[in-house]
Short mmCIF file of C-alpha atoms and ligand atoms in Angstrom, two decimals:
data_model
loop_
_atom_site.label_atom_id
_atom_site.label_comp_id
_atom_site.label_asym_id
_atom_site.label_seq_id
_atom_site.Cartn_x
_atom_site.Cartn_y
_atom_site.Cartn_z
CA UNK W 245 50.27 -30.77 50.33
CA UNK W 246 51.16 -32.39 53.88
CA UNK W 247 52.48 -31.93 56.68
CA UNK W 248 56.61 -33.53 56.84
CA UNK W 249 57.72 -35.60 59.06
CA UNK W 250 60.28 -33.76 60.78
CA UNK W 251 64.40 -35.17 60.05
CA UNK W 252 65.52 -38.00 61.74
CA UNK W 253 68.55 -37.58 64.34
CA UNK W 254 72.01 -37.66 63.36
CA UNK W 255 72.97 -41.59 64.43
CA UNK W 256 68.35 -43.03 63.81
CA UNK W 257 69.57 -45.55 60.36
CA UNK W 258 68.85 -44.38 57.37
CA UNK W 259 68.72 -46.86 54.49
CA UNK W 260 68.82 -46.08 50.63
CA UNK W 261 67.79 -48.17 47.68
CA UNK W 262 70.18 -48.26 44.51
CA UNK W 263 73.13 -47.31 43.62
CA UNK W 264 73.13 -45.16 40.77
CA UNK W 265 73.32 -40.72 41.06
CA UNK W 266 70.62 -40.24 43.03
CA UNK W 267 71.21 -42.91 46.05
CA UNK W 268 75.11 -42.25 45.24
CA UNK W 269 74.32 -38.42 45.53
CA UNK W 270 72.06 -38.34 48.88
CA UNK W 271 74.58 -40.93 50.55
CA UNK W 272 77.27 -38.01 49.92
CA UNK W 273 75.95 -35.52 50.56
CA UNK W 274 74.05 -37.39 53.78
CA UNK W 275 77.45 -38.54 55.36
CA UNK W 276 78.72 -34.93 54.74
CA UNK W 277 75.72 -33.96 57.09
CA UNK W 278 76.97 -35.71 59.60
CA UNK W 279 74.14 -38.35 59.62
CA UNK W 280 76.53 -41.86 60.81
CA UNK W 281 73.96 -44.98 59.95
CA UNK W 282 73.75 -44.24 55.82
CA UNK W 283 73.29 -47.38 54.67
CA UNK W 284 73.48 -48.10 50.10
CA UNK W 285 72.10 -50.70 48.84
CA UNK W 286 71.94 -52.37 45.50
CA UNK W 287 71.93 -56.05 43.83
CA UNK W 288 74.79 -54.54 41.82
CA UNK W 289 77.62 -55.84 42.32
CA UNK W 290 79.57 -52.15 41.67
CA UNK W 291 82.81 -52.76 42.92
CA UNK W 292 83.97 -55.39 40.93
CA UNK W 293 81.15 -53.97 37.62
CA UNK W 294 82.76 -50.38 37.77
CA UNK W 295 79.41 -50.06 36.52
CA UNK W 296 79.72 -50.51 33.08
CA UNK W 297 77.20 -51.94 30.27
CA UNK W 298 78.96 -53.90 29.14
CA UNK W 299 80.13 -55.47 32.05
CA UNK W 300 76.33 -56.59 33.08
CA UNK W 301 75.22 -53.07 34.49
CA UNK W 302 71.55 -51.99 32.87
CA UNK W 303 71.31 -48.76 35.49
CA UNK W 304 70.34 -46.10 33.22
CA UNK W 305 73.56 -44.74 34.84
CA UNK W 306 75.89 -46.88 34.93
CA UNK W 307 77.22 -45.08 31.15
CA UNK W 308 79.78 -44.63 29.85
CA UNK W 309 79.51 -40.60 29.30
CA UNK W 310 76.59 -38.16 29.65
CA UNK W 311 76.31 -34.57 28.76
CA UNK W 312 76.96 -31.56 31.29
CA UNK W 313 75.11 -28.46 29.97
CA UNK W 314 74.01 -25.51 31.97
CA UNK W 315 71.68 -23.96 28.77
CA UNK W 316 67.88 -24.47 30.09
CA UNK W 317 66.35 -22.15 28.21
CA UNK W 318 64.31 -20.14 30.35
CA UNK W 319 63.98 -22.86 33.49
CA UNK W 320 66.98 -21.03 35.07
CA UNK W 321 65.79 -22.20 38.38
CA UNK W 322 67.59 -25.82 36.55
CA UNK W 323 70.90 -23.01 35.42
CA UNK W 324 71.68 -21.97 38.49
CA UNK W 325 72.24 -25.36 39.26
CA UNK W 326 74.00 -26.92 36.72
CA UNK W 327 75.99 -23.51 36.94
CA UNK W 328 76.79 -24.16 40.05
CA UNK W 329 76.90 -28.19 39.79
CA UNK W 330 80.03 -27.77 37.12
CA UNK W 331 81.71 -25.84 39.99
CA UNK W 332 81.38 -28.74 42.00
CA UNK W 333 82.72 -30.80 38.83
CA UNK W 334 85.96 -29.12 39.01
CA UNK W 335 86.23 -29.65 42.67
CA UNK W 336 86.07 -34.09 42.15
CA UNK W 337 88.51 -33.55 38.90
CA UNK W 338 90.77 -31.93 41.54
CA UNK W 339 90.44 -34.13 44.89
CA UNK W 340 91.15 -36.98 41.88
CA UNK W 341 93.86 -35.15 40.32
CA UNK W 342 95.53 -34.74 43.72
CA UNK W 343 95.47 -38.84 44.38
CA UNK W 344 95.32 -40.72 47.55
CA UNK W 345 93.14 -42.16 49.41
CA UNK W 346 90.26 -40.02 47.32
CA UNK W 347 91.48 -42.34 43.62
CA UNK W 348 88.87 -45.28 43.73
CA UNK W 349 90.55 -48.94 43.19
CA UNK W 350 91.96 -49.51 39.69
CA UNK W 351 91.67 -45.75 38.75
CA UNK W 352 94.23 -43.58 38.42
CA UNK W 353 95.05 -39.85 39.64
CA UNK W 354 95.80 -39.16 35.81
CA UNK W 355 92.00 -40.06 34.90
CA UNK W 356 89.26 -37.33 35.08
CA UNK W 357 85.00 -37.10 35.35
CA UNK W 358 83.88 -34.47 33.10
CA UNK W 359 85.56 -32.65 29.64
CA UNK W 360 84.32 -29.08 29.27
CA UNK W 361 84.87 -29.34 25.99
CA UNK W 362 81.59 -28.38 25.07
CA UNK W 363 77.64 -28.98 24.85
CA UNK W 364 76.53 -27.66 21.40
CA UNK W 365 73.23 -28.04 20.78
CA UNK W 366 72.35 -27.68 16.91
CA UNK W 367 69.05 -27.45 14.08
CA UNK W 368 69.13 -27.95 10.97
CA UNK W 369 66.46 -24.57 10.40
CA UNK W 370 68.10 -21.10 9.82
CA UNK W 371 67.26 -18.84 12.88
CA UNK W 372 67.87 -20.66 16.11
CA UNK W 373 65.27 -21.95 18.50
CA UNK W 374 64.07 -20.00 21.51
CA UNK W 375 65.19 -21.97 23.57
CA UNK W 376 69.20 -21.58 22.54
CA UNK W 377 67.79 -17.72 22.67
CA UNK W 378 66.45 -17.74 26.28
CA UNK W 379 69.54 -19.64 27.13
CA UNK W 380 72.09 -16.88 25.90
CA UNK W 381 69.93 -13.97 27.20
CA UNK W 382 69.52 -16.92 30.98
CA UNK W 383 72.92 -17.02 31.29
CA UNK W 384 74.56 -13.44 30.29
CA UNK W 385 71.36 -12.04 32.63
CA UNK W 386 73.21 -14.61 35.63
CA UNK W 387 76.93 -13.53 34.74
CA UNK W 388 77.33 -16.08 31.89
CA UNK W 389 77.67 -13.77 29.56
CA UNK W 390 80.49 -14.57 26.76
CA UNK W 391 79.32 -18.26 27.83
CA UNK W 392 77.27 -19.63 24.52
CA UNK W 393 78.66 -18.72 21.00
CA UNK W 394 76.31 -19.27 18.12
CA UNK W 395 78.75 -20.60 16.01
CA UNK W 396 77.98 -18.04 12.82
CA UNK W 397 78.50 -15.33 14.66
CA UNK W 398 82.01 -13.88 13.44
CA UNK W 399 83.14 -12.72 16.88
CA UNK W 400 81.48 -15.61 18.21
CA UNK W 401 83.53 -17.53 16.23
CA UNK W 402 86.25 -14.84 17.77
CA UNK W 403 85.50 -15.32 21.62
CA UNK W 404 85.25 -19.52 20.70
CA UNK W 405 89.10 -18.86 18.77
CA UNK W 406 89.79 -17.27 23.12
CA UNK W 407 88.49 -19.83 24.48
CA UNK W 408 89.64 -22.38 23.06
CA UNK W 409 86.50 -24.06 21.17
CA UNK W 410 86.89 -23.63 17.93
CA UNK W 411 88.05 -26.56 16.41
CA UNK W 412 84.43 -27.77 17.81
CA UNK W 413 82.21 -25.30 16.98
CA UNK W 414 81.40 -26.73 13.27
CA UNK W 415 81.59 -29.66 13.93
CA UNK W 416 79.06 -31.71 11.30
CA UNK W 417 79.92 -32.10 7.60
CA UNK W 418 77.55 -29.86 6.54
CA UNK W 419 76.58 -27.20 8.61
CA UNK W 420 74.12 -26.97 11.40
CA UNK W 421 73.64 -23.34 13.06
CA UNK W 422 74.00 -23.83 17.20
CA UNK W 423 75.04 -22.08 20.06
CA UNK W 424 78.06 -23.82 21.50
CA UNK W 425 77.25 -23.99 25.90
CA UNK W 426 80.81 -23.18 26.60
CA UNK W 427 79.67 -24.37 30.08
CA UNK W 428 79.68 -27.70 28.94
CA UNK W 429 80.96 -31.23 28.21
CA UNK W 430 80.69 -34.72 29.08
CA UNK W 431 80.86 -36.55 32.19
CA UNK W 432 82.95 -40.50 32.09
CA UNK W 433 79.15 -41.75 32.78
CA UNK W 434 81.71 -44.71 34.53
CA UNK W 435 84.26 -43.34 36.26
CA UNK W 436 82.41 -40.57 38.15
CA UNK W 437 80.14 -43.51 39.58
CA UNK W 438 82.77 -44.49 40.82
CA UNK W 439 84.44 -42.25 42.20
CA UNK W 440 81.56 -40.98 43.84
CA UNK W 441 80.89 -45.36 45.74
CA UNK W 442 84.44 -44.69 46.55
CA UNK W 443 84.06 -41.17 48.01
CA UNK W 444 80.43 -42.73 49.08
CA UNK W 445 82.46 -45.58 51.01
CA UNK W 446 85.38 -43.32 52.41
CA UNK W 447 82.74 -41.07 54.43
CA UNK W 448 81.76 -44.87 56.45
CA UNK W 449 78.34 -45.13 54.45
CA UNK W 450 78.20 -48.65 54.65
CA UNK W 451 77.22 -49.97 51.36
CA UNK W 452 76.32 -54.05 50.46
CA UNK W 453 76.44 -54.24 45.93
CA UNK W 454 75.62 -57.53 45.73
CA UNK W 455 73.03 -60.12 44.40
CA UNK W 456 72.72 -61.06 47.46
CA UNK W 457 72.76 -58.99 50.46
CA UNK W 458 72.36 -56.43 47.49
CA UNK W 459 69.11 -57.05 46.53
CA UNK W 460 66.15 -55.65 48.35
CA UNK W 461 62.98 -57.94 48.50
CA UNK W 462 61.19 -56.13 50.13
CA UNK W 463 60.36 -53.04 52.90
CA UNK W 464 58.80 -53.22 56.59
CA UNK W 465 57.08 -52.21 58.45
CA UNK W 466 55.39 -51.31 61.26
CA UNK W 467 51.65 -52.52 63.08
CA UNK W 468 50.97 -49.38 62.28
CA UNK W 469 52.65 -49.82 58.41
CA UNK W 470 55.48 -47.14 59.02
CA UNK W 471 58.56 -48.54 56.98
CA UNK W 472 61.22 -49.43 59.65
CA UNK W 473 63.83 -51.03 57.44
CA UNK W 474 63.85 -53.19 54.24
CA UNK W 475 64.61 -56.92 53.77
CA UNK W 476 67.18 -58.49 51.97
CA UNK W 477 67.50 -61.40 49.14
CA UNK W 478 70.14 -63.26 51.63
CA UNK W 479 67.17 -62.85 54.84
CA UNK W 480 68.75 -60.53 56.52
CA UNK W 481 66.54 -57.52 57.55
CA UNK W 482 68.75 -54.02 57.46
CA UNK W 483 66.27 -51.72 60.26
CA UNK W 484 65.54 -47.58 59.58
CA UNK W 485 64.09 -44.50 60.35
CA UNK W 486 63.74 -43.61 56.56
CA UNK W 487 63.95 -45.95 54.28
CA UNK W 488 64.47 -43.89 50.85
CA UNK W 489 64.13 -45.32 47.34
CA UNK W 490 66.29 -45.22 44.45
CA UNK W 491 65.67 -47.04 41.75
CA UNK W 492 65.81 -45.90 38.57
CA UNK W 493 63.57 -46.61 35.94
CA UNK W 494 62.88 -49.43 38.45
CA UNK W 495 60.82 -46.97 41.06
CA UNK W 496 57.71 -46.12 38.96
CA UNK W 497 57.02 -49.88 39.61
CA UNK W 498 57.72 -49.96 43.27
CA UNK W 499 56.23 -46.67 44.52
CA UNK W 500 52.56 -47.25 43.31
CA UNK W 501 51.97 -43.77 44.93
CA UNK W 502 53.64 -42.47 41.11
CA UNK W 503 50.49 -42.41 39.48
CA UNK W 504 50.54 -40.82 37.00
CA UNK W 505 53.42 -38.85 38.19
CA UNK W 506 56.71 -40.37 36.55
CA UNK W 507 56.63 -43.73 34.34
CA UNK W 508 60.03 -45.08 33.28
CA UNK W 509 60.96 -44.53 29.45
CA UNK W 510 62.89 -45.73 27.53
CA UNK W 511 66.08 -44.81 24.79
CA UNK W 512 67.46 -46.03 21.93
CA UNK W 513 71.17 -45.88 21.87
CA UNK W 514 73.48 -46.98 19.65
CA UNK W 515 77.47 -47.23 20.00
CA UNK W 516 79.91 -47.24 16.91
CA UNK W 517 83.75 -48.12 17.81
CA UNK W 518 86.27 -46.96 15.40
CA UNK W 519 89.17 -48.83 14.99
CA UNK W 520 92.35 -47.63 17.11
CA UNK W 521 93.91 -47.49 12.82
CA UNK W 522 91.29 -45.26 12.46
CA UNK W 523 92.17 -41.69 12.22
CA UNK W 524 88.48 -40.93 13.14
CA UNK W 525 89.82 -41.22 17.16
CA UNK W 526 91.42 -38.45 16.41
CA UNK W 527 88.63 -36.80 14.74
CA UNK W 528 85.84 -37.23 17.25
CA UNK W 529 88.18 -36.83 20.14
CA UNK W 530 86.67 -34.63 22.44
CA UNK W 531 89.55 -32.02 21.59
CA UNK W 532 87.75 -31.82 18.49
CA UNK W 533 84.22 -32.69 18.75
CA UNK W 534 81.87 -31.50 21.42
CA UNK W 535 78.66 -33.41 23.43
CA UNK W 536 75.46 -32.11 21.34
CA UNK W 537 72.28 -32.18 20.21
CA UNK W 538 70.21 -32.31 17.32
CA UNK W 539 66.23 -30.92 17.28
CA UNK W 540 65.73 -32.64 21.01
CA UNK W 541 62.40 -30.99 21.79
CA UNK W 542 60.74 -31.67 17.89
CA UNK W 543 59.24 -35.56 17.82
CA UNK W 544 59.67 -38.49 16.75
CA UNK W 545 62.17 -36.83 13.84
CA UNK W 546 64.39 -35.80 15.54
CA UNK W 547 65.39 -35.77 19.54
CA UNK W 548 69.34 -36.95 18.67
CA UNK W 549 73.19 -36.56 21.20
CA UNK W 550 75.61 -37.81 21.14
CA UNK W 551 79.19 -38.01 22.29
CA UNK W 552 83.27 -37.33 21.23
CA UNK W 553 85.07 -41.28 21.11
CA UNK W 554 86.20 -42.47 24.57
CA UNK W 555 89.06 -44.25 24.73
CA UNK W 556 87.78 -47.58 23.86
CA UNK W 557 86.41 -46.17 20.94
CA UNK W 558 83.59 -46.71 21.31
CA UNK W 559 80.64 -43.35 20.12
CA UNK W 560 78.28 -43.16 21.40
CA UNK W 561 74.71 -41.66 19.78
CA UNK W 562 71.11 -41.92 21.11
CA UNK W 563 67.81 -40.94 20.56
CA UNK W 564 64.88 -39.67 22.86
CA UNK W 565 62.55 -38.10 19.67
CA UNK W 566 59.79 -41.37 20.74
CA UNK W 567 59.68 -42.22 24.30
CA UNK W 568 59.15 -46.38 24.62
CA UNK W 569 57.35 -47.73 27.14
CA UNK W 570 56.76 -51.30 28.42
CA UNK W 571 53.90 -50.76 30.28
CA UNK W 572 53.26 -54.72 32.47
CA UNK W 573 50.15 -55.01 34.42
CA UNK W 574 51.71 -55.08 38.28
CA UNK W 575 50.78 -57.06 40.11
CA UNK W 576 48.08 -54.72 42.12
CA UNK W 577 46.87 -55.14 38.84
CA UNK W 578 47.07 -51.90 37.39
CA UNK W 579 49.81 -51.62 34.59
CA UNK W 580 53.21 -49.27 34.82
CA UNK W 581 56.31 -49.66 32.35
CA UNK W 582 58.71 -51.78 33.37
CA UNK W 583 62.51 -51.62 31.89
CA UNK W 584 63.83 -54.41 29.59
CA UNK W 585 67.04 -53.70 29.90
CA UNK W 586 68.41 -57.11 27.97
CA UNK W 587 67.39 -59.28 24.71
CA UNK W 588 69.76 -62.75 25.11
CA UNK W 589 73.00 -62.51 23.59
CA UNK W 590 72.81 -62.87 19.94
CA UNK W 591 69.51 -60.73 20.01
CA UNK W 592 70.68 -57.98 22.21
CA UNK W 593 72.40 -56.14 18.44
CA UNK W 594 69.54 -56.25 17.05
CA UNK W 595 66.67 -55.34 19.08
CA UNK W 596 65.99 -51.58 18.71
CA UNK W 597 62.89 -49.71 17.63
CA UNK W 598 63.61 -49.48 13.89
CA UNK W 599 62.42 -45.08 14.18
CA UNK W 600 66.11 -45.10 16.30
CA UNK W 601 67.93 -46.46 13.89
CA UNK W 602 66.23 -44.94 10.91
CA UNK W 603 66.01 -41.00 12.52
CA UNK W 604 70.86 -41.62 13.88
CA UNK W 605 71.54 -42.81 9.68
CA UNK W 606 69.89 -39.77 8.44
CA UNK W 607 71.34 -37.30 10.69
CA UNK W 608 74.63 -39.65 9.74
CA UNK W 609 74.60 -40.12 6.32
CA UNK W 610 74.11 -36.18 6.30
CA UNK W 611 76.11 -34.57 9.33
CA UNK W 612 78.81 -37.64 10.57
CA UNK W 613 79.31 -39.94 6.30
CA UNK W 614 82.18 -40.59 8.82
CA UNK W 615 79.84 -43.60 10.00
CA UNK W 616 78.19 -43.71 7.04
CA UNK W 617 80.43 -47.14 5.96
CA UNK W 618 80.55 -48.06 10.11
CA UNK W 619 78.25 -51.36 11.59
CA UNK W 620 76.65 -50.25 14.56
CA UNK W 621 78.33 -52.53 17.18
CA UNK W 622 76.01 -52.42 20.12
CA UNK W 623 72.40 -50.64 20.89
CA UNK W 624 71.37 -50.51 24.15
CA UNK W 625 67.32 -49.69 26.09
CA UNK W 626 68.76 -46.65 28.99
CA UNK W 627 65.87 -46.93 31.34
CA UNK W 628 64.84 -42.92 32.02
CA UNK W 629 62.15 -42.48 35.46
CA UNK W 630 59.81 -39.56 33.16
CA UNK W 631 57.43 -36.83 35.31
CA UNK W 632 54.57 -35.77 34.24
CA UNK W 633 57.31 -31.62 34.51
CA UNK W 634 59.98 -33.33 33.15
CA UNK W 635 61.05 -32.44 36.48
CA UNK W 636 62.71 -34.52 39.64
CA UNK W 637 60.53 -35.45 42.20
CA UNK W 638 62.70 -35.91 45.58
CA UNK W 639 60.77 -35.56 48.43
CA UNK W 640 58.43 -38.02 51.63
CA UNK W 641 56.07 -40.16 49.81
CA UNK W 642 52.21 -38.79 50.97
CA UNK W 643 50.09 -41.52 53.19
CA UNK W 644 54.02 -43.49 54.10
CA UNK W 645 55.37 -42.74 56.62
CA UNK W 646 59.10 -43.91 56.23
CA UNK W 647 59.67 -43.87 52.87
CA UNK W 648 61.20 -41.48 49.87
CA UNK W 649 62.04 -41.21 46.94
CA UNK W 650 64.60 -39.76 45.08
CA UNK W 651 63.59 -40.65 40.81
CA UNK W 652 62.46 -38.85 37.81
CA UNK W 653 65.76 -37.76 36.07
CA UNK W 654 64.24 -37.82 33.51
CA UNK W 655 67.01 -37.39 31.42
CA UNK W 656 68.80 -34.66 32.88
CA UNK W 657 69.63 -35.47 36.00
CA UNK W 658 73.12 -37.29 35.77
CA UNK W 659 75.31 -33.69 35.21
CA UNK W 660 73.91 -33.15 38.87
CA UNK W 661 75.39 -36.74 41.32
CA UNK W 662 77.89 -34.20 43.33
CA UNK W 663 75.18 -32.03 44.13
CA UNK W 664 71.91 -33.06 43.64
CA UNK W 665 71.83 -35.24 46.98
CA UNK W 666 72.23 -31.40 49.13
CA UNK W 667 68.14 -30.93 47.01
CA UNK W 668 64.93 -31.99 47.37
CA UNK W 669 62.24 -31.22 44.09
CA UNK W 670 57.71 -31.30 46.08
CA UNK W 671 55.74 -33.94 45.39
CA UNK W 672 52.80 -33.07 42.74
CA UNK W 673 50.29 -34.06 40.41
CA UNK W 674 49.31 -32.30 37.24
CA UNK W 675 46.94 -29.72 37.51
CA UNK W 676 43.48 -29.64 35.97
CA UNK W 677 44.33 -27.56 33.02
CA UNK W 678 47.94 -28.37 32.72
CA UNK W 679 49.32 -29.39 29.36
CA UNK W 680 51.92 -32.47 30.48
CA UNK W 681 55.35 -32.17 29.47
CA UNK W 682 55.54 -35.83 29.27
CA UNK W 683 52.15 -38.34 28.65
CA UNK W 684 52.18 -40.67 31.58
CA UNK W 685 50.34 -44.15 31.91
CA UNK W 686 49.12 -44.85 28.64
CA UNK W 687 49.78 -47.46 28.50
CA UNK W 688 49.64 -50.58 25.96
CA UNK W 689 46.53 -48.12 24.82
CA UNK W 690 49.64 -46.37 23.66
CA UNK W 691 51.79 -46.26 20.59
CA UNK W 692 55.18 -45.79 22.20
CA UNK W 693 54.40 -49.67 24.30
CA UNK W 694 57.11 -50.98 22.30
CA UNK W 695 55.15 -54.57 21.65
CA UNK W 696 53.16 -51.34 19.68
CA UNK W 697 57.01 -51.25 18.31
CA UNK W 698 59.08 -52.86 14.98
CA UNK W 699 62.69 -53.46 16.24
CA UNK W 700 65.63 -53.93 13.58
C1 NAG H 354 72.84 -19.01 41.83
O1 NAG H 354 71.63 -18.04 42.39
C2 NAG H 354 71.98 -17.69 43.56
C3 NAG H 354 71.20 -17.10 43.40
O2 NAG H 354 70.95 -16.22 42.97
C4 NAG H 354 74.11 -16.76 43.99
O3 NAG H 354 73.38 -16.73 44.77
C5 NAG H 354 75.02 -17.92 43.58
O4 NAG H 354 75.67 -16.97 42.70
C6 NAG H 354 73.75 -18.62 41.74
N1 NAG H 354 75.09 -19.47 41.81
C7 NAG H 354 75.61 -19.84 40.37
C8 NAG H 354 76.75 -20.73 40.37
O5 NAG H 354 75.98 -19.21 39.62
#
């Protein structure tokens, strides 16, 4: 590939742009490894907006909940990393429970960052998909037998009973065949980010979270072209030996050398609000209802995932059957997909692809009919960066000394918040003859461009 530069020395300035999970985890791991001059910048004032979409945050990380699972089919590297991440999530929960300085402002030691209520992957077919059978086999091989429980298998249902998972094995109105990953569950995304941010701060990471002081306008380059810092909207210059771009859905348009390797796409999210007095609060509580996925890789007529209700009565269902793009011509003349995260207030409720609502309603009408009479309370397009092979990109940018990217979560990175800052994923390109997992950069020629999509 290319020669990697030597790592910076422990006192060198390191700037991380973006305080979503990639930036947070990177900051924490650098500080824990003894880097003493780490600065985290974001234009969102997360210490007051608290990673809430309802408070104006629009990063994918700023969310109410995300799925945690270790079942990864044949991708045993991710399986291993997830099992390790779950241990780290447990440790974070414990750290919070212990109270004291680890508790972020506005949170308490009674809060939890993740709930081990399981992730149930279901199908309407009568045999398990290859992915699920592989997960069962590979978890067993790794020493995690009896963690993947098939919901129509008597022996597994007995195990579910022993493990306290019974109530969640068949949570739908009509039976759907599936596998419960009992190592999984949900991360309470916003709280987890608040905890991580507070942890970074306690570890001595300098924070600039502000629409001016944290808003990076450009990088600064030395006469030889090395990136040596950034300029922010308040006119300040921050010098650094290394600048790390962790800007989520905005990353591909900021780092053009990602062309062909990563692209931002939208997931479609709907949220129902369950009234406090409704018995559905209990029905969909995490004790009774797991994280779930329905035919997640099966194309535009499927690709759903969902969550239990949160403490405010919000119940979220997402659609990834089509990964929408928003191609726009960039200053260099190249079309790149960029996030549109919000419309004006009165439009907001209806700006979601009609296809997403159709597939969600088709599913809820049959399998969660309790939701059929409820209006959708909020919709959101959640912008992720996908890579062509659905794997992350955490590496130096070739040909651009002083610059790294941490990106391409591809919709499955949040669960690694506690650990991903310790890892790298090599820069690469699609090999000749290799079929991409995600087809990238179809631009305005592609059917997934939002401008061609009918919205509701
Ligand atoms: C991940 O794999 C390594 C190497 O095989 C192993 O030592 C480690 O225990 C595994 N971690 C988990 C959590 O299974």
